[in-house]
Short mmCIF file of C-alpha atoms and ligand atoms in Angstrom, two decimals:
data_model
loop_
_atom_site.label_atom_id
_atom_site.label_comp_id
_atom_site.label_asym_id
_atom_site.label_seq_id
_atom_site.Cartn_x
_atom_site.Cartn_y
_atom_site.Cartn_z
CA UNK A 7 75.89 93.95 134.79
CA UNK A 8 74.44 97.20 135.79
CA UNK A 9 75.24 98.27 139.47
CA UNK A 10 72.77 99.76 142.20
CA UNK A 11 75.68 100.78 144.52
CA UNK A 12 79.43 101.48 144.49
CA UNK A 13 81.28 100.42 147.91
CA UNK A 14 84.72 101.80 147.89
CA UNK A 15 87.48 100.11 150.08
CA UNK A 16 91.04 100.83 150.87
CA UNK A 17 93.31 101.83 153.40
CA UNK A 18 93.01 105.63 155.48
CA UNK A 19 94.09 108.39 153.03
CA UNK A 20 92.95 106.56 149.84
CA UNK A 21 90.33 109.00 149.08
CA UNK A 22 87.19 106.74 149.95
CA UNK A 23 85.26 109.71 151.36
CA UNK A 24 86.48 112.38 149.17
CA UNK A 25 86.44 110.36 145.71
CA UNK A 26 82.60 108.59 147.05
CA UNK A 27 81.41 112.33 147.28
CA UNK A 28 82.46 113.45 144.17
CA UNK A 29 81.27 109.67 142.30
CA UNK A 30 77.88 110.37 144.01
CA UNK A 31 77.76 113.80 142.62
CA UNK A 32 78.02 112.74 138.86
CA UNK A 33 75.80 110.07 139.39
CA UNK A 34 73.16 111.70 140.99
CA UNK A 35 73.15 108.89 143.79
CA UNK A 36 73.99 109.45 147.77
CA UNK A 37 77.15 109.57 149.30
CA UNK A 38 76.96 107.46 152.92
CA UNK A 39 80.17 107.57 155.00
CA UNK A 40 80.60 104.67 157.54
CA UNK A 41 82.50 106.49 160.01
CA UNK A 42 80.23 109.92 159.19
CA UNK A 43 77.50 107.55 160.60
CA UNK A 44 78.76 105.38 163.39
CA UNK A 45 79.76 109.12 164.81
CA UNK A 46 76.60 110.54 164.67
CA UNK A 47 74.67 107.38 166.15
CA UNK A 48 77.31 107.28 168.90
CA UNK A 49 77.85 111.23 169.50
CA UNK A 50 81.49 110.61 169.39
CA UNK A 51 84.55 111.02 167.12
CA UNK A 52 85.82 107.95 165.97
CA UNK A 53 89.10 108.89 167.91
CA UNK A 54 86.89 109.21 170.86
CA UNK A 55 84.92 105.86 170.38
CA UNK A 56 88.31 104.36 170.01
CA UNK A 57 89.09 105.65 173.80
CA UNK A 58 85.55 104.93 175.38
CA UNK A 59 84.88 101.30 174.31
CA UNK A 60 87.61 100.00 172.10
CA UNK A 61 88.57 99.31 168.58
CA UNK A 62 86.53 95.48 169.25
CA UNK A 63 82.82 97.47 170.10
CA UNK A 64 83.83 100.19 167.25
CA UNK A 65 84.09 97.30 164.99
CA UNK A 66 80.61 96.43 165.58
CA UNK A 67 78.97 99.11 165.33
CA UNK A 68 81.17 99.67 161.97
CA UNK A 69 79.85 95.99 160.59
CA UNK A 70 76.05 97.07 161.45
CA UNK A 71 76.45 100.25 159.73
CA UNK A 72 77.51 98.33 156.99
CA UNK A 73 75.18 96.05 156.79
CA UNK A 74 72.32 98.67 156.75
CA UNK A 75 74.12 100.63 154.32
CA UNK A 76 74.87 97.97 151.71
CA UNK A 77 70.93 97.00 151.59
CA UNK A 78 70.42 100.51 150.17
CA UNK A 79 70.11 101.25 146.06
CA UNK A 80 71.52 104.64 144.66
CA UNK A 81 74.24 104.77 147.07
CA UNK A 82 78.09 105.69 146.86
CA UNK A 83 79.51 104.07 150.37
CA UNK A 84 82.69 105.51 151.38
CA UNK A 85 83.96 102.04 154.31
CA UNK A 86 86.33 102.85 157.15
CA UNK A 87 89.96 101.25 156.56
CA UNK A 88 89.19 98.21 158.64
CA UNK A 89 86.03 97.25 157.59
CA UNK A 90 87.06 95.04 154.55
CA UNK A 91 90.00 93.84 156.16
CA UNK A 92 88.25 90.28 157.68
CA UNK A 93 87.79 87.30 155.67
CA UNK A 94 84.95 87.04 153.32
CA UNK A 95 83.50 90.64 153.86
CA UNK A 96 84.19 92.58 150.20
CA UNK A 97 83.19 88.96 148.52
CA UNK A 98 80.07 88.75 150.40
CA UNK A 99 78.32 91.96 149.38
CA UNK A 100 74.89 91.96 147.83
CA UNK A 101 74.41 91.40 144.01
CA UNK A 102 74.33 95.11 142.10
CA UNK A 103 77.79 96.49 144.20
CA UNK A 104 80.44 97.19 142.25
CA UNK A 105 83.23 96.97 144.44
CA UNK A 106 86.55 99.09 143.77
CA UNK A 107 89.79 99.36 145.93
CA UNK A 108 91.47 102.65 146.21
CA UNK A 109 94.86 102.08 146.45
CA UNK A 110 97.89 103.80 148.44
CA UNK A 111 101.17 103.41 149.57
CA UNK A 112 102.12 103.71 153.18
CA UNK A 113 104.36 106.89 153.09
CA UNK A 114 100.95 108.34 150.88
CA UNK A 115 98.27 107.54 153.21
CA UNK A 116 100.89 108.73 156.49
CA UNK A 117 101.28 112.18 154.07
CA UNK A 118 97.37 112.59 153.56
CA UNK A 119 96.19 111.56 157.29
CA UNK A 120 98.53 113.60 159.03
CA UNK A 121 97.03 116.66 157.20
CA UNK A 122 94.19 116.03 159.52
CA UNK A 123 95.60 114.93 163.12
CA UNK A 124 93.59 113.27 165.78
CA UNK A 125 91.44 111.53 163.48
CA UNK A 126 93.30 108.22 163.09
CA UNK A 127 93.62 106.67 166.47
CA UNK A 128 95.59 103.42 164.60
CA UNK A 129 98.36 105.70 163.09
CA UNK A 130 98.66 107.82 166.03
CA UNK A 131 101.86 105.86 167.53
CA UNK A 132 105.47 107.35 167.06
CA UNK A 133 105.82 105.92 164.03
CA UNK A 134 102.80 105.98 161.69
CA UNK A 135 104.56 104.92 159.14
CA UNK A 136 105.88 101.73 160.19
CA UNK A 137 102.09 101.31 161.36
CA UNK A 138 100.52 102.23 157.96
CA UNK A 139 102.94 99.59 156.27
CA UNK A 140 102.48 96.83 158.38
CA UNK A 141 99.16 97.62 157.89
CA UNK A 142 98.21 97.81 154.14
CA UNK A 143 100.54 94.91 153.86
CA UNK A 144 98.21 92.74 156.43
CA UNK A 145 95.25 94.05 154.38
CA UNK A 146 95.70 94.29 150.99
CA UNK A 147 95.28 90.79 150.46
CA UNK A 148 91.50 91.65 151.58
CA UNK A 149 90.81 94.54 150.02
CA UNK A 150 92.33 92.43 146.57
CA UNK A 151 88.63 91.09 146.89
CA UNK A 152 87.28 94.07 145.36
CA UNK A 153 86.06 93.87 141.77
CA UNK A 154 88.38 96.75 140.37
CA UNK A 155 91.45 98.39 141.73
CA UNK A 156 92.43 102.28 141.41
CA UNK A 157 95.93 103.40 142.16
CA UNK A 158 95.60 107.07 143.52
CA UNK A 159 99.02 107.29 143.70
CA UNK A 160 99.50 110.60 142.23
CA UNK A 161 96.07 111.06 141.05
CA UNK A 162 93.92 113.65 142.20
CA UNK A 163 90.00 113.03 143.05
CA UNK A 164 89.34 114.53 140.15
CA UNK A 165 91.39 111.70 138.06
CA UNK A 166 90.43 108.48 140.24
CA UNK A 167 86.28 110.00 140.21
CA UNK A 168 86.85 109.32 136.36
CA UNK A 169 88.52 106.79 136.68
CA UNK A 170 85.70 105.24 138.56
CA UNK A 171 83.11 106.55 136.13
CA UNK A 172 84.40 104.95 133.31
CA UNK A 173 84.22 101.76 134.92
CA UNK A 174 80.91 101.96 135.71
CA UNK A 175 79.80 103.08 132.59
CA UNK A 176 81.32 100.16 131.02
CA UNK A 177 78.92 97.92 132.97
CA UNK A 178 76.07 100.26 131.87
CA UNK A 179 75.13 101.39 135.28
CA UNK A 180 72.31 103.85 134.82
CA UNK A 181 73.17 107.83 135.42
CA UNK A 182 70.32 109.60 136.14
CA UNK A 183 70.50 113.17 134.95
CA UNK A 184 70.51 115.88 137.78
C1 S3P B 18 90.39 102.67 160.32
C2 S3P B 18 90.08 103.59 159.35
C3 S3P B 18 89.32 104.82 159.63
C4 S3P B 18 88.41 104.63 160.84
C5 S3P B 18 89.20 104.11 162.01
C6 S3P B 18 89.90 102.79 161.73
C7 S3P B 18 91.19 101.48 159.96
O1 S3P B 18 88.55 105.19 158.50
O2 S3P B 18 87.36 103.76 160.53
O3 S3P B 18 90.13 105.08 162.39
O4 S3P B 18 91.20 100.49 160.71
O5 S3P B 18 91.83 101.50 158.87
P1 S3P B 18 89.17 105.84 157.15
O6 S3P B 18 89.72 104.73 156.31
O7 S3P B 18 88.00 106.51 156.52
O8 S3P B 18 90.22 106.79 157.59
#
């Protein structure tokens, strides 16, 4: 079938955001961040949110995002780690999402986060790495939901944007020309 969206999943430091930009760019369709937008409707860093109100009211306002975002067509969405992590959630997107799961191993995702410190309040602990294991092995089972799966171990963005590409040409999803 031909796809109106592409929600990427997948655990912090798969690439969601950076890959979803660079998707969006070849096909001509947005690029909508989760965590871009729950910071600007809060006026807070996720870190920050986090601190104020708690991971429980971040949540929220992470699943309404969501929920707005995934009723839009033309649209690359780029989820926060968490999001598909809870029962039923990648399964129970709207017809015309192709859903794909980015991939990662633990020491990976500890390596690509802590090039950007302070943004990860879950894998700030002393040892992120435990945390990041524990982690993707409590989740993957969730984000397994998702359609496709791309292992970006060792890829760059340039290799897992293909990658993703080529899937979605194989299901004829429409590329509008720039
Ligand atoms: C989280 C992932 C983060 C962000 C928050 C919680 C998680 O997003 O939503 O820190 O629970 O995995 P990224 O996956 O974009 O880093």
């Amino acid at each position: 079938m031909a796809f109106s969206r592409l929600l990427l999943v997948g655990f912090m430091g798969s690439g969601k955001s950076t890959v979803g930009r660079a998707v969006a760019l070849e096909l001509g369709w947005r690029f909508l961040d989760f965590d871009d937008a729950i910071e600007e409707d809060f006026g807070a860093s996720v870190a920050e949110i986090f601190h104020q109100v708690g991971e429980a009211r971040f949540r929220e306002l992470e699943n309404r995002t969501a929920e707005t975002f995934l009723n839009e067509d033309g649209v690359v969405l780029a989820s926060g780690g968490g999001w598909a992590a809870w029962p039923g959630r990648v399964g129970a997107v709207p017809l015309g999402t192709a859903t794909v799961w980015l991939s990662v191993s633990a020491d990976e995702a500890v390596r690509r986060t802590l090039a950007q410190p302070g943004q990860r309040p879950l894998l700030e602990g002393r040892d992120p790495r435990g945390a990041a294991r524990k982690l993707i092995q409590e989740r993957a089972p969730f984000y397994a939901a998702a359609k496709w799966r791309v292992d970006t171990e060792g890829l760059t963005v340039e290799d897992v944007s293909a990658r993703i590409l080529r899937i979605l040409a194989a299901e004829h999803t429409e590329i509008e020309p720039e």
